[in-house]
PDB file of C-alpha atoms in Angstrom:
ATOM      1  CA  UNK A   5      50.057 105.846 150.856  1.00  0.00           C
ATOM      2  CA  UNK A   6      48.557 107.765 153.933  1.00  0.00           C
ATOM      3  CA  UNK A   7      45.392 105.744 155.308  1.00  0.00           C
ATOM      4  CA  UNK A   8      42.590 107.958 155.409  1.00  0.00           C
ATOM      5  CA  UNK A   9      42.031 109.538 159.183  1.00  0.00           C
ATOM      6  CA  UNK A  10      39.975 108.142 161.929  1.00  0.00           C
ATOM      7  CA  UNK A  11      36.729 110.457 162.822  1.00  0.00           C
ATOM      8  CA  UNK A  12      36.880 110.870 166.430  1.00  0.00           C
ATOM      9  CA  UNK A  13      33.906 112.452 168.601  1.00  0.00           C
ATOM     10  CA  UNK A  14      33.527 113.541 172.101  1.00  0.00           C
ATOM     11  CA  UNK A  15      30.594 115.409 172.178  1.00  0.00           C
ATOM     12  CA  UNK A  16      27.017 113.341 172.474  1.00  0.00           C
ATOM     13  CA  UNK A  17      25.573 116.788 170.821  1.00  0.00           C
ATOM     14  CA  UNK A  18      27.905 116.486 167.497  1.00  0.00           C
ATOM     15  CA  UNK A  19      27.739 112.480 167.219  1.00  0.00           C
ATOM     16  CA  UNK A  20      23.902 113.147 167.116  1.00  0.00           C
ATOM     17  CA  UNK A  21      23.604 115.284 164.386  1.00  0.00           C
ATOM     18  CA  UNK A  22      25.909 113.153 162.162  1.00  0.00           C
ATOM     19  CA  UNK A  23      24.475 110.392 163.480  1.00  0.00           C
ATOM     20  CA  UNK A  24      20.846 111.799 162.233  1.00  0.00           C
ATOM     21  CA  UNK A  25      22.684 112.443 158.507  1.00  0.00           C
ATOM     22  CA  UNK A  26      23.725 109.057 158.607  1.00  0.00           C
ATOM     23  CA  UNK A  27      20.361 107.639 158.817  1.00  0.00           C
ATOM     24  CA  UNK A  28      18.452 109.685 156.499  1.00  0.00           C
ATOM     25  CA  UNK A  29      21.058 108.802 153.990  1.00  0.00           C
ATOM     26  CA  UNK A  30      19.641 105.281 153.765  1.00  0.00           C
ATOM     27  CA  UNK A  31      17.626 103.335 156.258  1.00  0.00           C
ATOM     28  CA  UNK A  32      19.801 102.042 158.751  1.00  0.00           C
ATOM     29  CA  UNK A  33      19.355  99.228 161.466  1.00  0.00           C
ATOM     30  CA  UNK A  34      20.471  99.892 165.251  1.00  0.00           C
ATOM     31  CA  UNK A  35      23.359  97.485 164.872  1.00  0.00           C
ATOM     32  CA  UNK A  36      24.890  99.384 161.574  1.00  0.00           C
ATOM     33  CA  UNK A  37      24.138 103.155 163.839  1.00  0.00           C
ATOM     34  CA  UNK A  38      25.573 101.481 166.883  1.00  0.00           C
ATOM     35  CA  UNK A  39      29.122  99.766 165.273  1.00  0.00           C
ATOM     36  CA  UNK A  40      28.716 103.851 163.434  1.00  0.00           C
ATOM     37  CA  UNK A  41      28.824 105.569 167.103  1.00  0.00           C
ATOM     38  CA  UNK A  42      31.784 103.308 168.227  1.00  0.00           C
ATOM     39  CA  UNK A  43      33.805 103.796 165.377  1.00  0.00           C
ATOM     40  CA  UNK A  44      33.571 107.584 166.049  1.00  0.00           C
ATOM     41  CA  UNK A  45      34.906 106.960 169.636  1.00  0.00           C
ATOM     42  CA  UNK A  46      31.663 107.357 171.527  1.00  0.00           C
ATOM     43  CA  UNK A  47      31.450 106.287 175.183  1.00  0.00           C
ATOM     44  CA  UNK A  48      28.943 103.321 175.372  1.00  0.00           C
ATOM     45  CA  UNK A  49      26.327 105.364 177.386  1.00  0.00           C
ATOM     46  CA  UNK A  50      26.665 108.352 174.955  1.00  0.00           C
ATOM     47  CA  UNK A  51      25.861 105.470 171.960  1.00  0.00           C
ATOM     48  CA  UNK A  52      23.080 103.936 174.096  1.00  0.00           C
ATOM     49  CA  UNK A  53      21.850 107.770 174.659  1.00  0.00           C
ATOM     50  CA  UNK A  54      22.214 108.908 170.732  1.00  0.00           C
ATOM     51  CA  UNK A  55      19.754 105.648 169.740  1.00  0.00           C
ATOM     52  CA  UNK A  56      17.521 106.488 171.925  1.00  0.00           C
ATOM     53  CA  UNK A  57      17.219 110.045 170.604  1.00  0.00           C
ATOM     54  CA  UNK A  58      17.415 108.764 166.981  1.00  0.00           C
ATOM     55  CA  UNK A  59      14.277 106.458 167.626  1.00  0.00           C
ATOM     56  CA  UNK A  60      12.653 109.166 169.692  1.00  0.00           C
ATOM     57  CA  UNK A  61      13.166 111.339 166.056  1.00  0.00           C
ATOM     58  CA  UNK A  62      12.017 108.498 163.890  1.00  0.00           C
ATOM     59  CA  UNK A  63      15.576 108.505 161.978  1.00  0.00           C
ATOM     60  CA  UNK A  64      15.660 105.019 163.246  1.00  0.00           C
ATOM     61  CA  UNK A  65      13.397 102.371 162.711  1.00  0.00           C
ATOM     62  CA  UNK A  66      14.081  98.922 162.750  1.00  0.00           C
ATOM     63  CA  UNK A  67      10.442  98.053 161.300  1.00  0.00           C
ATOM     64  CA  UNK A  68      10.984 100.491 158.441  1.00  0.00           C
ATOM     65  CA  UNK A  69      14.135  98.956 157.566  1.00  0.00           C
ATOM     66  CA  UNK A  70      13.814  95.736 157.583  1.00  0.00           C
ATOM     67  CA  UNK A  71      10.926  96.030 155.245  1.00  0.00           C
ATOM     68  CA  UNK A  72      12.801  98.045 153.177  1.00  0.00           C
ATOM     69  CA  UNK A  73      16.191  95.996 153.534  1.00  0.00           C
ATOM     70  CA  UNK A  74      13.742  92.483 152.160  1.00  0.00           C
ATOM     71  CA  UNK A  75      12.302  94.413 149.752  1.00  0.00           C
ATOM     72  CA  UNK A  76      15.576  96.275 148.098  1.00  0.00           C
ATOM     73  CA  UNK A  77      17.448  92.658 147.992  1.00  0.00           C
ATOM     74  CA  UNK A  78      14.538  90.688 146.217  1.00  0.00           C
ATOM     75  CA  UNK A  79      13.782  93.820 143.803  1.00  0.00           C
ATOM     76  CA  UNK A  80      17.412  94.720 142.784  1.00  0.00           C
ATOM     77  CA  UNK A  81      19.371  90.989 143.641  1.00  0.00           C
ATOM     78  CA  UNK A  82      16.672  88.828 143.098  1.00  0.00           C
ATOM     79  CA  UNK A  83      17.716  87.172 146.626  1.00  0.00           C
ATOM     80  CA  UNK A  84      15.503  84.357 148.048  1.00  0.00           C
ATOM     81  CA  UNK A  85      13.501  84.387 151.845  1.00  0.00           C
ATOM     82  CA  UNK A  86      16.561  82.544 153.361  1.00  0.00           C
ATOM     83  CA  UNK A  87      18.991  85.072 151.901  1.00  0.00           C
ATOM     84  CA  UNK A  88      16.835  87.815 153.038  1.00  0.00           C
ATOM     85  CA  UNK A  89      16.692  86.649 156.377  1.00  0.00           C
ATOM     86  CA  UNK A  90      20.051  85.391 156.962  1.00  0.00           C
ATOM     87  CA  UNK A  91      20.681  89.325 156.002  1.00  0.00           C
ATOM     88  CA  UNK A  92      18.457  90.642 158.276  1.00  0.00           C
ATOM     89  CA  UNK A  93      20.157  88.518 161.351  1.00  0.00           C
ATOM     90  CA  UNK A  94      23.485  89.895 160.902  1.00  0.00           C
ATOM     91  CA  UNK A  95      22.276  93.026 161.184  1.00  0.00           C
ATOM     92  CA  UNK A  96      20.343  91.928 164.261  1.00  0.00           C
ATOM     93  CA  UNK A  97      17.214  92.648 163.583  1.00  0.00           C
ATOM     94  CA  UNK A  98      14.357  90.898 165.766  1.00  0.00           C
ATOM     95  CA  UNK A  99      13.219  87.707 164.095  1.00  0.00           C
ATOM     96  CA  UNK A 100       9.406  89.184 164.457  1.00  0.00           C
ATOM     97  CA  UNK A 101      10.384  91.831 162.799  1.00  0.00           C
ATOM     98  CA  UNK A 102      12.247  89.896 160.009  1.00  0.00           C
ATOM     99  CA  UNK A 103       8.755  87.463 159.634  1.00  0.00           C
ATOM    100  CA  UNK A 104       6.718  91.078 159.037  1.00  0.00           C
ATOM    101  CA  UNK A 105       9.607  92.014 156.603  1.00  0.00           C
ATOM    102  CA  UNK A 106       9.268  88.818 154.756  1.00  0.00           C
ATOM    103  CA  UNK A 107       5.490  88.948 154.507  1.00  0.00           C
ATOM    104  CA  UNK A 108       6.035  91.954 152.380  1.00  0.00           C
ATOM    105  CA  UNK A 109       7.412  89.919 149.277  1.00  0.00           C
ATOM    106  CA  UNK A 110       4.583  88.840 147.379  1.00  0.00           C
ATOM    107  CA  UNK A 111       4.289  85.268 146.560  1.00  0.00           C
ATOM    108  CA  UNK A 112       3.218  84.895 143.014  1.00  0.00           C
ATOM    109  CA  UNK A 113       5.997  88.080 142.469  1.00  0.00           C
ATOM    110  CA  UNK A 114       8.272  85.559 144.370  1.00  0.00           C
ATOM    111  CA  UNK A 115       7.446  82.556 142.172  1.00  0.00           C
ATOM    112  CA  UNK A 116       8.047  84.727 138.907  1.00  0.00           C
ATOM    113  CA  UNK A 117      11.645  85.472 139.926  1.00  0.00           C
ATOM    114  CA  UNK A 118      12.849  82.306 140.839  1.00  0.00           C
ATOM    115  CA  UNK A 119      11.610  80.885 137.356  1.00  0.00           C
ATOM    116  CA  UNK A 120      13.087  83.723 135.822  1.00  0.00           C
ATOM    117  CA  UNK A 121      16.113  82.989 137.142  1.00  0.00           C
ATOM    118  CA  UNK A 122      16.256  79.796 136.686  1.00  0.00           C
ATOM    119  CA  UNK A 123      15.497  80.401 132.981  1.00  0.00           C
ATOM    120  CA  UNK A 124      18.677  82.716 132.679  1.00  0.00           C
ATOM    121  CA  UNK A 125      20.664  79.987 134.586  1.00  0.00           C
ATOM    122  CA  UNK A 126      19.377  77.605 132.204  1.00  0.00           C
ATOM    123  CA  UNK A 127      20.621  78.729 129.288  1.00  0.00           C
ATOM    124  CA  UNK A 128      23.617  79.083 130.613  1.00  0.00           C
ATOM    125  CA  UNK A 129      24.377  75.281 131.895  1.00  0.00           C
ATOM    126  CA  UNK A 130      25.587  73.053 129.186  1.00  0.00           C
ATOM    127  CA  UNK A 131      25.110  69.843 130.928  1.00  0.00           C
ATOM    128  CA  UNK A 132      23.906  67.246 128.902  1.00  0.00           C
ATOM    129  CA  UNK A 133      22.904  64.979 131.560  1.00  0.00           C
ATOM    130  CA  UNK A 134      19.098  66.131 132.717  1.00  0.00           C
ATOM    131  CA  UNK A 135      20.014  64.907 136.464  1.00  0.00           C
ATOM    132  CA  UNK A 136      23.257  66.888 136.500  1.00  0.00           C
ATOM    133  CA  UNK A 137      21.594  69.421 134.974  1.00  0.00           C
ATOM    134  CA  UNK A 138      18.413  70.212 137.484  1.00  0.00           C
ATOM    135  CA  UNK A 139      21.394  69.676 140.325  1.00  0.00           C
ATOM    136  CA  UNK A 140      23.101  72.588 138.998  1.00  0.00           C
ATOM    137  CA  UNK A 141      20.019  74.729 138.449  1.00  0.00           C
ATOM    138  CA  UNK A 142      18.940  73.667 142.589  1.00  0.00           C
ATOM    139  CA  UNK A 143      22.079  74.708 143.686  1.00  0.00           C
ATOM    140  CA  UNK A 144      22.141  77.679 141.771  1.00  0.00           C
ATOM    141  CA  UNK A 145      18.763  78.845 143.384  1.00  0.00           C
ATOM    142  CA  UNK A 146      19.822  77.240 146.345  1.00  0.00           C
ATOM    143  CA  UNK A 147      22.532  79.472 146.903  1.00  0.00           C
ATOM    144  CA  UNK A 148      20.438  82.572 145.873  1.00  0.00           C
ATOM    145  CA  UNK A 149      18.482  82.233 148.885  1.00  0.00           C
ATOM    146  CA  UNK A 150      15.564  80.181 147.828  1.00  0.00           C
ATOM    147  CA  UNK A 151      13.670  77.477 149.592  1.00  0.00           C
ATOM    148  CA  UNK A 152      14.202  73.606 148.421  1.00  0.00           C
ATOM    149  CA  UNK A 153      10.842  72.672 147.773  1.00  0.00           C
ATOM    150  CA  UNK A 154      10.103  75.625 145.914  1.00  0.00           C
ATOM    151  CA  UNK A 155      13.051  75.377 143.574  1.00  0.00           C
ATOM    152  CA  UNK A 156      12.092  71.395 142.691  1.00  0.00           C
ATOM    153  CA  UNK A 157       8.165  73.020 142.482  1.00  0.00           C
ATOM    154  CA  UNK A 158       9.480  75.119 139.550  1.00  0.00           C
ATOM    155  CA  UNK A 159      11.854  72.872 137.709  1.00  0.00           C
ATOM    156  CA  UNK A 160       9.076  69.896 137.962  1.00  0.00           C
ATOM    157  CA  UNK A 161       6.730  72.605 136.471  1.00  0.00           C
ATOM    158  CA  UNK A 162       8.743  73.992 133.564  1.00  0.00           C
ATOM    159  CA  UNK A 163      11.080  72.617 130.820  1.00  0.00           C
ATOM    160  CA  UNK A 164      14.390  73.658 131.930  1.00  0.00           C
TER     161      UNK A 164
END
């Protein structure tokens, strides 16, 4: 099978306008247009150059999508703060601008989803023993991306 062919562009003037189709596809972070411009076989100054006039055009903004990045994985994955934000620093976003992002999730909204999904895991585990049982459930939410003390807050609340 023939692999599919390598994009390459020379000219700033091109990269820039797929580079602007690109972002409004989806909101992007700099890191995600940046890795983008290399892979197209920019020079490093013409990358540097094309964020600059991306930002200048508000088709970048890594405010705007972080807050929409924390908000899209709690909504649609149910993901947890720590998830969230081990997301966010991959993509290299500035850890102030993470903290604003995460600000954005509502608490009690927050609170609702973790015992909701600890209710689906729940029913689910068919551990007799209670011990082994709330382990599985903590590790379950643990690896979802939610916070310890939380997780034993909600199992110590409810009768799962």
């Amino acid at each position: 099978m023939d692999e599919p062919k390598k994009i390459k562009i020379s000219n700033p003037e091109v990269a820039l306008i797929k580079a602007e189709h690109f972002c409004a596809y989806q909101e992007r972070s700099q890191q995600e247009v940046r890795d983008k411009l290399y892979e197209w076989g920019l020079w490093p100054d013409a990358v540097e150059q094309t964020i600059s006039r991306l930002i200048e055009g508000n088709f970048l903004n890594e405010d705007r999508f972080a807050k929409a990045y924390a908000k899209g994985k709690f909504n649609q994955k149910a993901w947890g703060r720590i998830k969230i934000k081990q997301g966010l620093k991959l993509k290299r976003v500035p850890d102030v601008l993470i903290k604003k992002a995460l600000l954005t999730i509502d608490l009690d909204d927050y609170l609702a989803t973790l015992t909701r999904l600890l209710e689906k895991k729940a029913a689910s585990v068919s551990e007799k023993n209670e011990y082994k049982r709330r382990y599985k459930l903590q590790q379950y939410a643990m690896s979802r991306g939610y916070e310890a003390d939380l997780i034993a807050e909600v199992l110590k609340n409810s009768d799962l």
